[in-house]
């Protein structure tokens, strides 16, 4: 299964029907990132450890019949302008290269609360000003 070509709806259906697990999908996404990242430079930070932990937690909820909803176990990336607890948020700027927020942005907190698996932080123009990335 080439999960990177599937829609969120298709992934959710596979998870709901037990045809795959969030961990399998997440690992496949990281394999795809590893295969193409040197050419596309789409990620500023990958969050492999926390993503794999989140995927395992989602799989356990599904096994227990306690899925949080349609986003539970779905891998997603967020732009590097959204704060993520414990992971650098640079907004694409060297000025912020060492900033590690102690909190999640509201959008990130809502994604996590829904069970989404955050793969990492994607590249962007500095402070989202421009159109080169």
Short mmCIF file of C-alpha atoms in Angstrom, two decimals:
data_model
loop_
_atom_site.label_atom_id
_atom_site.label_comp_id
_atom_site.label_asym_id
_atom_site.label_seq_id
_atom_site.Cartn_x
_atom_site.Cartn_y
_atom_site.Cartn_z
CA UNK A 1 0.00 0.00 0.00
CA UNK A 2 1.40 3.40 -0.98
CA UNK A 3 -0.38 5.30 1.75
CA UNK A 4 1.12 8.64 0.70
CA UNK A 5 -1.23 8.60 -2.31
CA UNK A 6 -4.37 7.97 -0.25
CA UNK A 7 -6.78 10.63 0.98
CA UNK A 8 -7.52 11.17 4.66
CA UNK A 9 -10.94 9.61 4.05
CA UNK A 10 -9.38 6.50 2.48
CA UNK A 11 -6.85 6.17 5.32
CA UNK A 12 -9.58 6.55 7.95
CA UNK A 13 -11.66 3.88 6.24
CA UNK A 14 -8.72 1.44 6.23
CA UNK A 15 -8.09 2.15 9.92
CA UNK A 16 -11.76 1.82 10.85
CA UNK A 17 -12.08 -1.50 9.00
CA UNK A 18 -8.89 -2.83 10.61
CA UNK A 19 -7.11 -3.30 7.27
CA UNK A 20 -4.05 -1.42 8.51
CA UNK A 21 -2.79 0.37 11.61
CA UNK A 22 -1.75 3.91 12.30
CA UNK A 23 1.73 2.63 13.09
CA UNK A 24 1.99 0.95 9.66
CA UNK A 25 0.80 4.10 7.90
CA UNK A 26 3.10 6.35 9.93
CA UNK A 27 6.13 4.15 9.29
CA UNK A 28 5.27 4.13 5.56
CA UNK A 29 5.06 7.92 5.57
CA UNK A 30 8.49 8.20 7.19
CA UNK A 31 9.93 5.76 4.62
CA UNK A 32 8.52 7.97 1.86
CA UNK A 33 9.92 11.10 3.49
CA UNK A 34 13.33 9.42 3.81
CA UNK A 35 13.20 8.46 0.12
CA UNK A 36 12.37 11.91 -1.27
CA UNK A 37 13.32 14.53 1.33
CA UNK A 38 16.82 15.20 -0.03
CA UNK A 39 15.19 16.25 -3.32
CA UNK A 40 12.19 18.22 -2.08
CA UNK A 41 13.37 19.73 1.24
CA UNK A 42 9.83 19.86 2.56
CA UNK A 43 10.54 19.32 6.25
CA UNK A 44 12.36 21.55 8.73
CA UNK A 45 11.90 19.08 11.61
CA UNK A 46 10.71 15.50 11.73
CA UNK A 47 9.06 14.30 14.93
CA UNK A 48 9.59 10.55 14.50
CA UNK A 49 9.65 9.51 18.14
CA UNK A 50 6.52 11.38 19.18
CA UNK A 51 4.73 10.44 15.94
CA UNK A 52 5.40 6.73 16.42
CA UNK A 53 4.24 6.97 20.05
CA UNK A 54 1.06 8.77 18.96
CA UNK A 55 0.42 6.13 16.28
CA UNK A 56 0.80 3.32 18.82
CA UNK A 57 -1.56 5.10 21.22
CA UNK A 58 -4.11 5.50 18.43
CA UNK A 59 -3.87 1.83 17.55
CA UNK A 60 -4.47 0.90 21.19
CA UNK A 61 -7.55 3.14 21.33
CA UNK A 62 -8.90 1.49 18.17
CA UNK A 63 -8.26 -1.98 19.61
CA UNK A 64 -10.14 -0.92 22.76
CA UNK A 65 -13.03 0.50 20.70
CA UNK A 66 -12.25 4.03 21.88
CA UNK A 67 -11.19 5.82 18.68
CA UNK A 68 -11.40 9.59 19.16
CA UNK A 69 -12.96 10.21 15.75
CA UNK A 70 -12.07 10.23 12.06
CA UNK A 71 -8.67 11.92 12.53
CA UNK A 72 -7.48 9.42 15.15
CA UNK A 73 -4.32 7.82 13.80
CA UNK A 74 -4.11 9.93 10.64
CA UNK A 75 -0.58 11.24 9.94
CA UNK A 76 -0.32 14.95 9.19
CA UNK A 77 2.37 17.60 8.95
CA UNK A 78 2.11 21.18 10.19
CA UNK A 79 3.80 24.33 8.92
CA UNK A 80 6.76 25.51 10.95
CA UNK A 81 4.85 28.61 12.04
CA UNK A 82 2.62 26.56 14.37
CA UNK A 83 4.04 26.05 17.85
CA UNK A 84 4.56 22.45 18.94
CA UNK A 85 5.54 21.63 22.51
CA UNK A 86 9.16 20.51 22.72
CA UNK A 87 9.94 20.82 19.01
CA UNK A 88 11.67 23.87 17.55
CA UNK A 89 9.40 26.37 15.82
CA UNK A 90 11.53 28.57 13.59
CA UNK A 91 8.95 30.13 11.26
CA UNK A 92 11.56 29.44 8.57
CA UNK A 93 13.95 31.94 10.18
CA UNK A 94 17.47 31.60 11.55
CA UNK A 95 16.47 34.24 14.09
CA UNK A 96 14.26 31.63 15.81
CA UNK A 97 16.41 28.55 15.15
CA UNK A 98 16.70 27.79 18.89
CA UNK A 99 13.13 28.62 19.93
CA UNK A 100 11.38 25.60 21.46
CA UNK A 101 7.85 26.52 22.53
CA UNK A 102 6.52 25.26 25.87
CA UNK A 103 3.00 24.95 24.43
CA UNK A 104 1.07 23.82 21.36
CA UNK A 105 -0.69 26.28 19.07
CA UNK A 106 -4.47 25.93 19.29
CA UNK A 107 -4.63 24.21 15.89
CA UNK A 108 -1.95 21.70 16.95
CA UNK A 109 -3.65 21.09 20.31
CA UNK A 110 -6.93 20.37 18.51
CA UNK A 111 -5.22 18.00 16.06
CA UNK A 112 -3.56 16.13 18.93
CA UNK A 113 -6.85 16.00 20.87
CA UNK A 114 -8.45 14.42 17.79
CA UNK A 115 -5.69 11.78 17.72
CA UNK A 116 -3.86 13.05 14.63
CA UNK A 117 -0.25 11.89 14.31
CA UNK A 118 2.03 14.86 13.68
CA UNK A 119 4.93 13.76 11.48
CA UNK A 120 6.87 17.01 11.60
CA UNK A 121 7.16 20.65 10.70
CA UNK A 122 7.17 21.64 7.04
CA UNK A 123 9.36 24.18 5.33
CA UNK A 124 8.17 27.70 4.59
CA UNK A 125 9.29 31.18 3.62
CA UNK A 126 10.66 33.17 6.54
CA UNK A 127 7.74 34.27 8.74
CA UNK A 128 5.39 33.15 5.93
CA UNK A 129 6.33 36.24 3.93
CA UNK A 130 6.96 35.36 0.32
CA UNK A 131 6.35 32.67 -2.25
CA UNK A 132 9.59 30.79 -2.82
CA UNK A 133 8.89 27.50 -0.99
#
